[in-house]
Structure formats: C-alpha cells, structure tokens
mmCIF file of C-alpha atoms in Angstrom:
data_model
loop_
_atom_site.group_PDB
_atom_site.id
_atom_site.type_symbol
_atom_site.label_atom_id
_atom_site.label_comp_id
_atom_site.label_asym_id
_atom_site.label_seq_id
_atom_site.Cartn_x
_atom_site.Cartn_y
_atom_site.Cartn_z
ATOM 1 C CA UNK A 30 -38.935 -3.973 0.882
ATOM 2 C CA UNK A 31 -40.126 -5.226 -2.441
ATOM 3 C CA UNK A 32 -41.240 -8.918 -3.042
ATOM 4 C CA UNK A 33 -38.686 -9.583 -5.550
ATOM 5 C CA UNK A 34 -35.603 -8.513 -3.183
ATOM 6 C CA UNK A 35 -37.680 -10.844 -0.180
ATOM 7 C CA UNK A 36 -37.729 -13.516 -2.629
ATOM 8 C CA UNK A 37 -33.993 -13.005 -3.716
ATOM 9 C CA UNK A 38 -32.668 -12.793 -0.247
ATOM 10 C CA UNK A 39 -34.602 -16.324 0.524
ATOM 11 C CA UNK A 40 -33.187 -17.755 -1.665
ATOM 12 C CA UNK A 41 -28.900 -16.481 -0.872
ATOM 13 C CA UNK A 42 -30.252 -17.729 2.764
ATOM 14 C CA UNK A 43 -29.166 -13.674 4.248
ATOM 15 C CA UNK A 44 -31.579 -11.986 5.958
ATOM 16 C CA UNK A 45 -31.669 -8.409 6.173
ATOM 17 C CA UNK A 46 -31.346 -5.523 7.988
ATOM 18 C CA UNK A 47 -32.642 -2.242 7.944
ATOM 19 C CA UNK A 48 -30.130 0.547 8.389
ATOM 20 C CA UNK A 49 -30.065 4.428 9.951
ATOM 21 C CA UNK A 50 -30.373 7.315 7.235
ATOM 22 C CA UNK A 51 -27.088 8.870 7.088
ATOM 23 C CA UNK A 52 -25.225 7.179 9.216
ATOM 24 C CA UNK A 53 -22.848 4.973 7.367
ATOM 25 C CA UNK A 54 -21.414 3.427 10.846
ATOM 26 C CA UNK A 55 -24.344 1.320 10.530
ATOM 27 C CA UNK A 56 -22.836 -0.483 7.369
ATOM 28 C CA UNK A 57 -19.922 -2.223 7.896
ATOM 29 C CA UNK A 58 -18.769 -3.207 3.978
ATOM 30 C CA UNK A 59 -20.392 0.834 3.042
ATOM 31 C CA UNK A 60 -17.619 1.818 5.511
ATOM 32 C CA UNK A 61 -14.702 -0.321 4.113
ATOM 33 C CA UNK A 62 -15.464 0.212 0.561
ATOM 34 C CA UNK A 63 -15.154 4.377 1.633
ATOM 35 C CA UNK A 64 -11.403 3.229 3.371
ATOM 36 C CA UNK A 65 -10.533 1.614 0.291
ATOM 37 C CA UNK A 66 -11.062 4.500 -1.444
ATOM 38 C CA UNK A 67 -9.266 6.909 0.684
ATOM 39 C CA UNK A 68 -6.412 5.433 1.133
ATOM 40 C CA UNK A 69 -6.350 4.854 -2.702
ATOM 41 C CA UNK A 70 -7.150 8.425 -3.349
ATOM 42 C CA UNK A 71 -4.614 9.394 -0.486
ATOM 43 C CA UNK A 72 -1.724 7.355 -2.675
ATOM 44 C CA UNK A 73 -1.855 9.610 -5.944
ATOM 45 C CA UNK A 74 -3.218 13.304 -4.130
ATOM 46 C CA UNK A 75 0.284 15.062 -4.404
ATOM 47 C CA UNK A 76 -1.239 19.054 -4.336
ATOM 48 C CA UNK A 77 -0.776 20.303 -0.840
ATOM 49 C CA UNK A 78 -3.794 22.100 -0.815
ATOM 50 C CA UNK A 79 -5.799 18.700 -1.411
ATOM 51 C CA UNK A 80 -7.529 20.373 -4.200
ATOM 52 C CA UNK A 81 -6.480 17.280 -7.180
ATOM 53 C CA UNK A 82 -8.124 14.521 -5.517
ATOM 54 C CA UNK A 83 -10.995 15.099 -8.156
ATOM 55 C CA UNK A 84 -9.177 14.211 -11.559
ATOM 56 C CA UNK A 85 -8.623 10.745 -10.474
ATOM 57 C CA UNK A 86 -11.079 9.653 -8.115
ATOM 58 C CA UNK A 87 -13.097 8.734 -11.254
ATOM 59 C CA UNK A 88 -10.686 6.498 -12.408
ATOM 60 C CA UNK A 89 -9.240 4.622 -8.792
ATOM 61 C CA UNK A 90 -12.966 3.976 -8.531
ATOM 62 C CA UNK A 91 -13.395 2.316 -11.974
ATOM 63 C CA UNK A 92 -9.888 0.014 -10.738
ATOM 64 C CA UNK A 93 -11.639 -1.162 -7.775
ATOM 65 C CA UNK A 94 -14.727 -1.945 -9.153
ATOM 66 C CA UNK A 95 -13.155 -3.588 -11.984
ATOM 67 C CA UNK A 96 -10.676 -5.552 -9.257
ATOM 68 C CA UNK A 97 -11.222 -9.410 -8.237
ATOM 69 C CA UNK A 98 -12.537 -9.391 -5.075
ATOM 70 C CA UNK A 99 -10.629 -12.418 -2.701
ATOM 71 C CA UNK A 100 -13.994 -13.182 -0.749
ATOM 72 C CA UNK A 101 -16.602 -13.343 -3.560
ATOM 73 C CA UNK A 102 -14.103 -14.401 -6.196
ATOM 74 C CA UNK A 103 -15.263 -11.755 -8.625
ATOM 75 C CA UNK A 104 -15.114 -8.265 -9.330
ATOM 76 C CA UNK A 105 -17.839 -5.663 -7.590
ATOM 77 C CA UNK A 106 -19.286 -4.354 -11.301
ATOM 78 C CA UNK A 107 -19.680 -8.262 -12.088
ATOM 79 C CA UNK A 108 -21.589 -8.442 -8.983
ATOM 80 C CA UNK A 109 -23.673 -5.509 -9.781
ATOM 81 C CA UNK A 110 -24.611 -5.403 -13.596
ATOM 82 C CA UNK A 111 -24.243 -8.834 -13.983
ATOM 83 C CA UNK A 112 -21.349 -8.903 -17.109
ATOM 84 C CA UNK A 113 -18.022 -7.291 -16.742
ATOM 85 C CA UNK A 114 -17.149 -3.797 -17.476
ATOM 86 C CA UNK A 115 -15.144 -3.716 -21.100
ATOM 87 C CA UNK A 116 -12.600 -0.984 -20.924
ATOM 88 C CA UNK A 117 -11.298 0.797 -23.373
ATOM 89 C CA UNK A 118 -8.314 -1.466 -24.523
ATOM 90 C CA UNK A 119 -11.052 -4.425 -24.700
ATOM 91 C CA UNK A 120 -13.183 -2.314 -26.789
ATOM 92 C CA UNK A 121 -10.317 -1.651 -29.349
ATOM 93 C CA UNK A 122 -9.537 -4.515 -29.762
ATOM 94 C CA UNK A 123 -11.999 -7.074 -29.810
ATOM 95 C CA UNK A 124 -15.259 -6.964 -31.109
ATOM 96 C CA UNK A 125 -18.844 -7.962 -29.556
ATOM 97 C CA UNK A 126 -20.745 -10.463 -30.463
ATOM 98 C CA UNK A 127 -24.202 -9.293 -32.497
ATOM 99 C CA UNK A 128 -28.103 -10.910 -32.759
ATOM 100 C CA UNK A 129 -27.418 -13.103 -29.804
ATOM 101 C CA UNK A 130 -30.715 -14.524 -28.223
ATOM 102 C CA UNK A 131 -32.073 -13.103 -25.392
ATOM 103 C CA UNK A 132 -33.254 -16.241 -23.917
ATOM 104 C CA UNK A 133 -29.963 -18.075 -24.324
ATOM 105 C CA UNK A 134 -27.995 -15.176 -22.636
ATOM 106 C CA UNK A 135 -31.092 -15.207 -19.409
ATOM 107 C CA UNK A 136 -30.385 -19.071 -19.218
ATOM 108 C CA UNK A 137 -26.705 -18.798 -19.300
ATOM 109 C CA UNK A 138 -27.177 -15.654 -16.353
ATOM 110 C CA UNK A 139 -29.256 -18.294 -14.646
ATOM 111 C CA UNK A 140 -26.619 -21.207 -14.269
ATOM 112 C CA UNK A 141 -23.923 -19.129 -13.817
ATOM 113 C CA UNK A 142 -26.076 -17.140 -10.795
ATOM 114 C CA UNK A 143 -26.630 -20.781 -9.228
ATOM 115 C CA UNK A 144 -22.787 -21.780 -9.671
ATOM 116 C CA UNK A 145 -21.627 -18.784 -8.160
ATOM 117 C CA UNK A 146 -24.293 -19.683 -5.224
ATOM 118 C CA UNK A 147 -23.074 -23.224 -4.812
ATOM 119 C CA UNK A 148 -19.388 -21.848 -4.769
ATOM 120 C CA UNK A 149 -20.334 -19.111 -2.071
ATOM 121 C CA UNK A 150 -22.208 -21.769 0.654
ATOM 122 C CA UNK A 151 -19.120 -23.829 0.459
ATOM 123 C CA UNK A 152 -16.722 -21.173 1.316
ATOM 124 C CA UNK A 153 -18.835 -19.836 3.603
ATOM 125 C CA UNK A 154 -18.764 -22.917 5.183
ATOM 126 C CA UNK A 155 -14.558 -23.350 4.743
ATOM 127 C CA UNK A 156 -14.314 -19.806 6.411
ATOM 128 C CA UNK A 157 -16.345 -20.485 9.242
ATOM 129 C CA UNK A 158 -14.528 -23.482 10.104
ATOM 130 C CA UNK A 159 -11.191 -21.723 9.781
ATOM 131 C CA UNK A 160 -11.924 -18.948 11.646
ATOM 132 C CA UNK A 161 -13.350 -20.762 14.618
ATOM 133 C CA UNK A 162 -10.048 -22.915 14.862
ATOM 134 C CA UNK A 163 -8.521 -19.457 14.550
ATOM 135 C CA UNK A 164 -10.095 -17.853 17.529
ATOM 136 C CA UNK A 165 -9.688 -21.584 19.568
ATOM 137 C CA UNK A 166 -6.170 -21.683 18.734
ATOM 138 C CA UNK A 167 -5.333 -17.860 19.906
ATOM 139 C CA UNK A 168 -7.959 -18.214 23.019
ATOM 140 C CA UNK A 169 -5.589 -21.395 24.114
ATOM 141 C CA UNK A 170 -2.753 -19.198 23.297
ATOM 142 C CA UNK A 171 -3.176 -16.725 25.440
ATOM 143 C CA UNK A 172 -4.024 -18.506 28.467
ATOM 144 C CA UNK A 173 -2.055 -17.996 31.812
ATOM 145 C CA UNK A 174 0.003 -20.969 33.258
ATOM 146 C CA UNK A 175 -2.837 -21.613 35.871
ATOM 147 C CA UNK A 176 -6.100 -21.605 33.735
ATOM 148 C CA UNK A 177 -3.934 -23.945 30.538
ATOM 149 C CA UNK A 178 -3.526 -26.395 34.009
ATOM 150 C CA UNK A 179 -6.943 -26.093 34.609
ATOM 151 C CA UNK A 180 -8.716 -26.855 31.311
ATOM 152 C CA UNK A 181 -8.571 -30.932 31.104
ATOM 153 C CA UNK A 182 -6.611 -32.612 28.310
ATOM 154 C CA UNK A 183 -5.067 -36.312 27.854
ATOM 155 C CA UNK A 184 -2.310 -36.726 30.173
ATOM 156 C CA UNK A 185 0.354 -36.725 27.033
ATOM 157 C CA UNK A 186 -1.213 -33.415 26.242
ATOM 158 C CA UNK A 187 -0.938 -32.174 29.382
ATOM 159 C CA UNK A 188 2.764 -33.197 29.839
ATOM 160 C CA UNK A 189 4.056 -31.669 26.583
ATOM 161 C CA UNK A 190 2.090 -28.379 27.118
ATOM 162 C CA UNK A 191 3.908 -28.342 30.921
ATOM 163 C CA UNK A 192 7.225 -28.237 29.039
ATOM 164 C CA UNK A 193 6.810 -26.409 26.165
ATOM 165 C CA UNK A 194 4.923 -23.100 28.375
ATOM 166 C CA UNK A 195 8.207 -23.684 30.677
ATOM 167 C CA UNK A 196 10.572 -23.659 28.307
ATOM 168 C CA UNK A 197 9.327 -20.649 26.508
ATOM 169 C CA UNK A 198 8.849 -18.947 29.759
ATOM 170 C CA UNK A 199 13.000 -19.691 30.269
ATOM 171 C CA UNK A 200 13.287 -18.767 26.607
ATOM 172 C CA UNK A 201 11.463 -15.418 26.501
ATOM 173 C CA UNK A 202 13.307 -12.066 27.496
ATOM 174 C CA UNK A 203 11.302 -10.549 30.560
ATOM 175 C CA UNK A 204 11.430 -7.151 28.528
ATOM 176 C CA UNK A 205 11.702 -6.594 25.017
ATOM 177 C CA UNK A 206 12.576 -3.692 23.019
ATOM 178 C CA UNK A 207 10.884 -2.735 19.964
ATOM 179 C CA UNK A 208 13.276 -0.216 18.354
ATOM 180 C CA UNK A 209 16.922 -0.657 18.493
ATOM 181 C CA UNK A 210 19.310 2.685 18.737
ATOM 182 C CA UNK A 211 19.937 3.299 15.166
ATOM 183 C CA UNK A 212 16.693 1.712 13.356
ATOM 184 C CA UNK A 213 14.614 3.475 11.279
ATOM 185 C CA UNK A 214 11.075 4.747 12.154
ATOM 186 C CA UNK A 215 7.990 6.369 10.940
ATOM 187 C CA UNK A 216 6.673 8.947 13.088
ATOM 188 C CA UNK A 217 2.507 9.522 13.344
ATOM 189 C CA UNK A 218 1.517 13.326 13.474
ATOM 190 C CA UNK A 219 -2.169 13.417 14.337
ATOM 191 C CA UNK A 220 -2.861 17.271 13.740
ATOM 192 C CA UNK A 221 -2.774 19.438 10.114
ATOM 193 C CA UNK A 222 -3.398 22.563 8.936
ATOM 194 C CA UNK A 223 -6.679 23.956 8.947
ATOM 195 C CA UNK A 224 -8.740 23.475 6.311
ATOM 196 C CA UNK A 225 -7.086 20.272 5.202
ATOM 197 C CA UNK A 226 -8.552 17.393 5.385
ATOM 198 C CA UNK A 227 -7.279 14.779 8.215
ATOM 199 C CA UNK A 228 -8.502 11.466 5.185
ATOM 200 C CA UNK A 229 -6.177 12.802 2.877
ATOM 201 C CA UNK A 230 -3.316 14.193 5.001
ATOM 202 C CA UNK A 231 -0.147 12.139 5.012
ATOM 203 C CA UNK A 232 0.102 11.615 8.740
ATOM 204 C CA UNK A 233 3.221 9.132 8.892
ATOM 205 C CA UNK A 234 6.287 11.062 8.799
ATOM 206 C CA UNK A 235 10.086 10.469 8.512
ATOM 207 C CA UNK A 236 11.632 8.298 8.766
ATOM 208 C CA UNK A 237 14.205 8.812 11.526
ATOM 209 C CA UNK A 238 17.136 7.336 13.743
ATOM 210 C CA UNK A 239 16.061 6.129 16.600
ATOM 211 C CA UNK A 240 18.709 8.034 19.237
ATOM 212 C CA UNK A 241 18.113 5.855 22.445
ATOM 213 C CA UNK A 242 15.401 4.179 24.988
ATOM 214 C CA UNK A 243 14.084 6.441 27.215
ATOM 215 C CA UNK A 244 11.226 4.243 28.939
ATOM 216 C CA UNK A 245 9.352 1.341 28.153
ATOM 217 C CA UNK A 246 7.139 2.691 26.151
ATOM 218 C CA UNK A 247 8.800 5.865 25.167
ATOM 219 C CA UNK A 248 12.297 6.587 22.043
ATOM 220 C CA UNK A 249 13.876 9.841 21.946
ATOM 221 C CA UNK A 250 14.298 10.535 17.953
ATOM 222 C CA UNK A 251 17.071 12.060 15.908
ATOM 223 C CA UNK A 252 16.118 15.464 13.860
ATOM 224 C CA UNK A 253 18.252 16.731 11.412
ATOM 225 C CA UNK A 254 18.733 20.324 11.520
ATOM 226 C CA UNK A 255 17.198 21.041 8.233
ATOM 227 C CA UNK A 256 14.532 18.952 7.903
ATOM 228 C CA UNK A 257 11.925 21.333 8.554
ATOM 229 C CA UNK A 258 10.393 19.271 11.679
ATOM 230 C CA UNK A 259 9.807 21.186 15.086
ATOM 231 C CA UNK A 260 8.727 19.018 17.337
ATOM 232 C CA UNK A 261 9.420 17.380 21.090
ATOM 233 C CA UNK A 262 12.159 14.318 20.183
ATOM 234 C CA UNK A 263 10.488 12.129 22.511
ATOM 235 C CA UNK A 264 7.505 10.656 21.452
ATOM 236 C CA UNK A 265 4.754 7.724 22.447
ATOM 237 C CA UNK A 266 5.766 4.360 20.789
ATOM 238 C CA UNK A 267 2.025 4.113 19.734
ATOM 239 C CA UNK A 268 2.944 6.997 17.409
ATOM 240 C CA UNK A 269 5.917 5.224 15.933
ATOM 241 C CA UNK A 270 6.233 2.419 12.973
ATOM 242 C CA UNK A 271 9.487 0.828 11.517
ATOM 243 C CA UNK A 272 10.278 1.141 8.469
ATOM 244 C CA UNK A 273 10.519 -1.862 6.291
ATOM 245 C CA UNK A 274 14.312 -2.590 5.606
ATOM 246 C CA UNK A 275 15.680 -4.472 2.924
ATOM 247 C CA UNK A 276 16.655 -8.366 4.384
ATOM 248 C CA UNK A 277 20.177 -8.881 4.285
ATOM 249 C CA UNK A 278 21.937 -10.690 1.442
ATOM 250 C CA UNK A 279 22.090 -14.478 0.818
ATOM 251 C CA UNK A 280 24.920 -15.775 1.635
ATOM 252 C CA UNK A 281 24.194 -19.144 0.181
ATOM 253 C CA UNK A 282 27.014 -20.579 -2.557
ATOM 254 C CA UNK A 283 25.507 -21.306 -5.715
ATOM 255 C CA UNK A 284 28.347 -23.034 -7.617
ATOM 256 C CA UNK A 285 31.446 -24.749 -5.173
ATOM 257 C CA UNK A 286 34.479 -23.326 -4.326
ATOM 258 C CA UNK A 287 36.261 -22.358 -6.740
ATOM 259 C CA UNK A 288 40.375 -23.516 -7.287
ATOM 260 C CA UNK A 289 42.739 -22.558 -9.254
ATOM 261 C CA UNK A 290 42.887 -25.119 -11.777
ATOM 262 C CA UNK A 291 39.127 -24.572 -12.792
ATOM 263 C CA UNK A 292 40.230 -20.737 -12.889
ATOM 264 C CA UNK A 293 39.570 -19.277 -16.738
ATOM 265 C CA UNK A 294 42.795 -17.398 -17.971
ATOM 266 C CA UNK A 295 41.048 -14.463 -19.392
ATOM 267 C CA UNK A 296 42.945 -11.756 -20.864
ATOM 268 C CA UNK A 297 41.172 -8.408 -20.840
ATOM 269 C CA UNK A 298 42.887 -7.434 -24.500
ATOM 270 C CA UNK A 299 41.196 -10.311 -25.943
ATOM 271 C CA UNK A 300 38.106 -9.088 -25.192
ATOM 272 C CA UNK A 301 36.011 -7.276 -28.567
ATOM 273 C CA UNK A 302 36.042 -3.228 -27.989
ATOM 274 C CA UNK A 303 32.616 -1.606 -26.555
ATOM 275 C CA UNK A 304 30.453 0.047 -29.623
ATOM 276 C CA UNK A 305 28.199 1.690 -27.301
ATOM 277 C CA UNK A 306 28.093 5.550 -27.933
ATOM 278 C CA UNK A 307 26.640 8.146 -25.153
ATOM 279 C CA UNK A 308 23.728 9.650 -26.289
ATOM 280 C CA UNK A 309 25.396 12.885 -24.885
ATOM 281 C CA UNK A 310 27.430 13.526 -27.769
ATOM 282 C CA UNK A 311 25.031 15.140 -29.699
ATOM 283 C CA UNK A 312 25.356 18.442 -28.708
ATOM 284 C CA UNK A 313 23.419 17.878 -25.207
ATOM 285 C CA UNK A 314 24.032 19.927 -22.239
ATOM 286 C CA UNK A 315 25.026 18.374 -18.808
ATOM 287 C CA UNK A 316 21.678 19.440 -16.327
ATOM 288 C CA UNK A 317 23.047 20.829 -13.096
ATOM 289 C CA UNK A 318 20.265 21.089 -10.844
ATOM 290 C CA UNK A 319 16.638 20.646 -11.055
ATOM 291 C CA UNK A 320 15.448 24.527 -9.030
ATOM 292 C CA UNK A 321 11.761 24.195 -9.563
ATOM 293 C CA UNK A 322 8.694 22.523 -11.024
ATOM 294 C CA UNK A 323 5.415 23.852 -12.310
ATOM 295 C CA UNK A 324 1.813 22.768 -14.008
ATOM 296 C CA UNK A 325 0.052 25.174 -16.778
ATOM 297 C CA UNK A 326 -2.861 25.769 -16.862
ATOM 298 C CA UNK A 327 -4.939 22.778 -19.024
ATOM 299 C CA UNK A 328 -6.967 23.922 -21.985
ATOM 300 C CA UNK A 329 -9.925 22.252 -23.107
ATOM 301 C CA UNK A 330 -7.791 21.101 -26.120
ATOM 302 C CA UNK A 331 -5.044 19.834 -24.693
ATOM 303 C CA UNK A 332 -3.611 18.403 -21.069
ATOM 304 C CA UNK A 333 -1.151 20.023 -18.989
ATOM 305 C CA UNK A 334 2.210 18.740 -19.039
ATOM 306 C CA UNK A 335 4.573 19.140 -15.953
ATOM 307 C CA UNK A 336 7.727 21.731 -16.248
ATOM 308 C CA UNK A 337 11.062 21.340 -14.573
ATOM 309 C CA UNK A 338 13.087 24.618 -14.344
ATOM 310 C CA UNK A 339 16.422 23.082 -15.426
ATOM 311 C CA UNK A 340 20.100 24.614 -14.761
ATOM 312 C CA UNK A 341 22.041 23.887 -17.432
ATOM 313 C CA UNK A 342 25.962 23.615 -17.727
ATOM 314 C CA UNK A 343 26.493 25.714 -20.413
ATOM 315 C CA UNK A 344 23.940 28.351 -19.962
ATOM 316 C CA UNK A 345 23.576 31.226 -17.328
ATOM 317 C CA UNK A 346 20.512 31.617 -17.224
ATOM 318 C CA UNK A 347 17.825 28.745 -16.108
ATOM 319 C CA UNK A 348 14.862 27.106 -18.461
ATOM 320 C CA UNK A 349 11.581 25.394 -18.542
ATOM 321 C CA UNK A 350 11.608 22.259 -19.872
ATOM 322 C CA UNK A 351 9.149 18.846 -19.826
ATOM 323 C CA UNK A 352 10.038 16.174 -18.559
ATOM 324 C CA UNK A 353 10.638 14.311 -22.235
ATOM 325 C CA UNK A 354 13.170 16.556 -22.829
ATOM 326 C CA UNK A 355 15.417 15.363 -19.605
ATOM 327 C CA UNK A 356 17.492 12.580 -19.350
ATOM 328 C CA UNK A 357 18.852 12.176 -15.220
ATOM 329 C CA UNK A 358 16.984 10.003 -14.109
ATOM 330 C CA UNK A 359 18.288 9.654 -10.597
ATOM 331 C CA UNK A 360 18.060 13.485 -10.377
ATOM 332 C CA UNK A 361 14.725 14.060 -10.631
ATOM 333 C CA UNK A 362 13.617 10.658 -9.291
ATOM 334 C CA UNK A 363 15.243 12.610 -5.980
ATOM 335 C CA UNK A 364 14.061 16.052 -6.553
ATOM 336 C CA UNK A 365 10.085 14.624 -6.814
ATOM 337 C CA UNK A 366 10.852 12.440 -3.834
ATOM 338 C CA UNK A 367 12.016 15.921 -2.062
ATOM 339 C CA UNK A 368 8.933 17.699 -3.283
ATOM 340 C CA UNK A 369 7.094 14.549 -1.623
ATOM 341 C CA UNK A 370 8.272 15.124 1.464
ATOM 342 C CA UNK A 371 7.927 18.823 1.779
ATOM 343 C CA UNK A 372 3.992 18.466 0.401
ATOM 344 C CA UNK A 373 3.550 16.200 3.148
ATOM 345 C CA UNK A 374 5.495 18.419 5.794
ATOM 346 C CA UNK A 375 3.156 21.197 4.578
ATOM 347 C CA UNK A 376 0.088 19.786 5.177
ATOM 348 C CA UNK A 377 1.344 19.201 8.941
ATOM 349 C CA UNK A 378 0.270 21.829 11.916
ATOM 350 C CA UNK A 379 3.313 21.588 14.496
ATOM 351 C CA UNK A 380 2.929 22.558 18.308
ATOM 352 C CA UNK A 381 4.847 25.760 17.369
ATOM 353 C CA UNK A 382 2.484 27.360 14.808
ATOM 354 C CA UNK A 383 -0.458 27.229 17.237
#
C-alpha cells in the first residue's frame, strides 16, 4: 500500500483491508454495485437469446455513476474524479469556464473534501444510532411472553406491556393466509434454457389466479390453456409473490351533497359544437392487426429502426411499416407487452423439455 493512500485513509478514520484475487465475495459494495447493474441491464435486455445486453450496458452504467447516491450524498463519478461528469446536453448548452487558476480550483477541492468529511462523521454517527435502536426495538419485538416477563422494566412498563402482548395475542388470527382464492401472483421459475444466462433471465412469471389453499405453505394456481406454461399447478409459497394491485378508490366527498336547488339547468343544445376533426380522414387506413415485428440490420451510417408487419383494412396483402407511421396506440402497447411475455416464456426450461 502506498504512503499517500496510508496517509489518506488516516485521515477518513477507515482502516483497510486486504482482499482475495478474484473473488469478489470478499467485497461487499464490489458485489452490490455488480446487482445494481444486473438488474438494470436485466430491465431493458428484451432479445431472447440475451445477445443485446451490450448496446446499453455502456450507457445504464454512465446513469448510475452519474446518480446521487442516498448514503454519501453524491454521485459515484463525483466521488471518483473529483468534478461531475458533463453530459452531452450540459455540454451544448453551457459553456466552461477558461484560464482559471490552478491553485484556486486545489483550494476550493480542499474545503469542499473537508466539508464533505465533516458531513460524512456526522451521519455516520446519526446511522449508527438509528440502527442500534433499530435492532433494540425488533430484538424486544420478537421476544416470547416469558423472556419480555423476564427482562426488568418500571412497574408501569411492565403493566402496559402485560396488556398490550395479551391483547394482541386475543387479536391475532392463530393462522394466516397469505394469498386469497382469486388474488393475483407472480410465480418464480428457477431453471432456463441452456446457454442462457440465469442474471439476465426473467425468472418471475405470470401472473396468475390463485385457485385455492392446499396447505399451509402450499396454492394450487390457475393456467390458462394457452398460455404456453407446462408446469405442476401446485407450487411452494417461497416461489410465489403478489402482484401489486391498484388501492381501491377514495370514497371521500370533496364538495357536500348536492340538492336540487344548487342543481345547474344545463341544456345540452346550448352547448358550442365540437371542432375537433379525426386525423383519420385523410385518406388513412384502419390497422387490423399487428402479425409481426422485426429489426434490420444497422449500418454504420445509420441505426436500425423497428418494423411492425401491419394488416391493413383496405389491403389484402400485409406491410412493413415503422413505428412513426402507426397510430393505435393501445394496439401495439399490447402486442409488445405479448412479445414480452413470450421472450420471457422462451428463455424458461420447463420439467417437460428435459
């Protein structure tokens, strides 16, 4: 270890320690920075044969180094180079600053190294406080009747602890079930095809109904006939996740009920005529069905742009066409949402293919 890294981790108050060659279990943050970037990369990788990943691993990189981190309360390239990375909107359109002194900008570096310092100690300090009333508060939590009578407290204490674990022992169901008949559920398929790779495989499935309870720790699932899934319907609840519903809607009255004498007599005929045209009119064809989708080939002059092979109303026979030249929305926002799913049903290995 150099003298000026010794002298640099004196003075953060760290100490270090010496890690394994290739063996990135040793490094806690290495490994969480390489999660963060799979699951990012795992987000926008939409070729089944993982072979996009790539053209924009470059750039999902650059976002999270350019991203405030919530710990250090600045971003990772700021923390690295020391100024923060200009991108190419910044660069168009503002200008940087020319025959600055060098000693000015190493003094400004300076102060703004020891503020950062200053701020760091003192959430360091805030965090370790937290967290230890954390882990207090849960270890108390989850303490049996017997040992929360054991550990001594003021008699008030005491009392209102008595009552409160007795009435949430009278409270509490003795069994609880997680899924409901009828919720909705993500199902976890461990295994893919070979030659995939398990980081980038889509390994939560679905969702589907939940058909009934068949232990306590075990839902038998419904599977539509054509949804491509061959599997055993009764799975671990380990391997299961609910979806995220939408809450249901307020109910709250804004305004007070409303009578009849603050009723508005409005008379539809009244109302001005609407003087919006469709855009349809111009000789546009109504779009069918959307059959297939494709991706030429990119040239080093130009970048490919995604085809949709379109049936059209008034034509027999089907065409290729970009996606600037459509206009249903709500079609193809469900035919790529199909595609989705079958990519990700693709890159699955079921029981039966073995």
């Amino acid at each position: 270890m150099s003298e000026v890294f010794q002298a640099f981790t004196e003075m953060m108050q760290s100490r270090s320690r010496a890690t394994l060659s290739y063996r990135p279990q040793a490094n806690g943050q290495q490994e969480r920075s390489v999660k963060t970037v799979m699951q990012s990369i795992k987000v926008y990788v939409e070729d089944p044969l993982q072979q996009d990943w790539d053209e924009i691993v470059e750039r999902l990189v650059f976002a999270i180094n350019t991203s405030l981190d919530t710990t250090r309360k600045e971003t990772p390239f700021y923390l690295v180079h020391g100024w923060d990375a200009h991108s190419t909107l910044q660069a168009m359109t503002t200008s940087l600053r020319r025959g600055t002194g060098k000693q000015s900008d190493a003094l400004m570096w300076c102060r703004e190294v020891n503020r950062q310092q200053e701020i760091a100690f003192e959430m360091a300090k805030q965090y370790q406080a937290t967290e230890k009333a954390r882990r207090g508060r849960e270890h108390n939590e989850a303490l049996s009747r017997r040992e929360r009578a054991a550990v001594p407290q003021s008699p008030e204490g005491a009392t209102s602890a008595t009552h409160e674990s007795t009435a949430n022992d009278e409270s509490e169901p003795a069994t609880r079930s997680l899924f409901e008949p009828g919720s909705r559920v993500w199902l976890y398929m461990e295994r893919v095809k070979p030659g995939l790779t398990k980081k980038l495989a889509h390994r939560w499935h679905g969702p589907f109904r939940v058909k009934r309870k068949v232990e306590e720790y075990a839902y038998e699932l419904e599977l539509p006939d054509r949804s491509g899934y061959r599997l055993y319907p009764i799975v671990h609840v380990s391997r299961l996740k609910a979806v995220s519903e939408f809450g249901d809607r307020p109910r709250t009255r804004l305004a007070p009920d409303v009578t009849e004498d603050s009723r508005f007599d409005l008379d539809e005929e009244l109302l001005p005529e609407d003087s919006w045209e469709p855009d349809g009119l111009a000789g546009e064809s109504e779009v069918l069905e959307i059959l297939d989708d494709r991706m030429p080939m990119s040239t080093r002059t130009g970048r490919s742009i995604r085809e949709f092979k379109i049936k059209w109303a008034d034509q027999d026979e089907p065409t290729w066409e970009p996606m600037s030249n459509l206009s249903c929305g709500g079609m193809l926002y469900d035919y790529l949402q199909r595609k989705k799913r079958e990519h990700r049903l693709q890159m699955v290995q079921v029981a039966d293919e073995d």
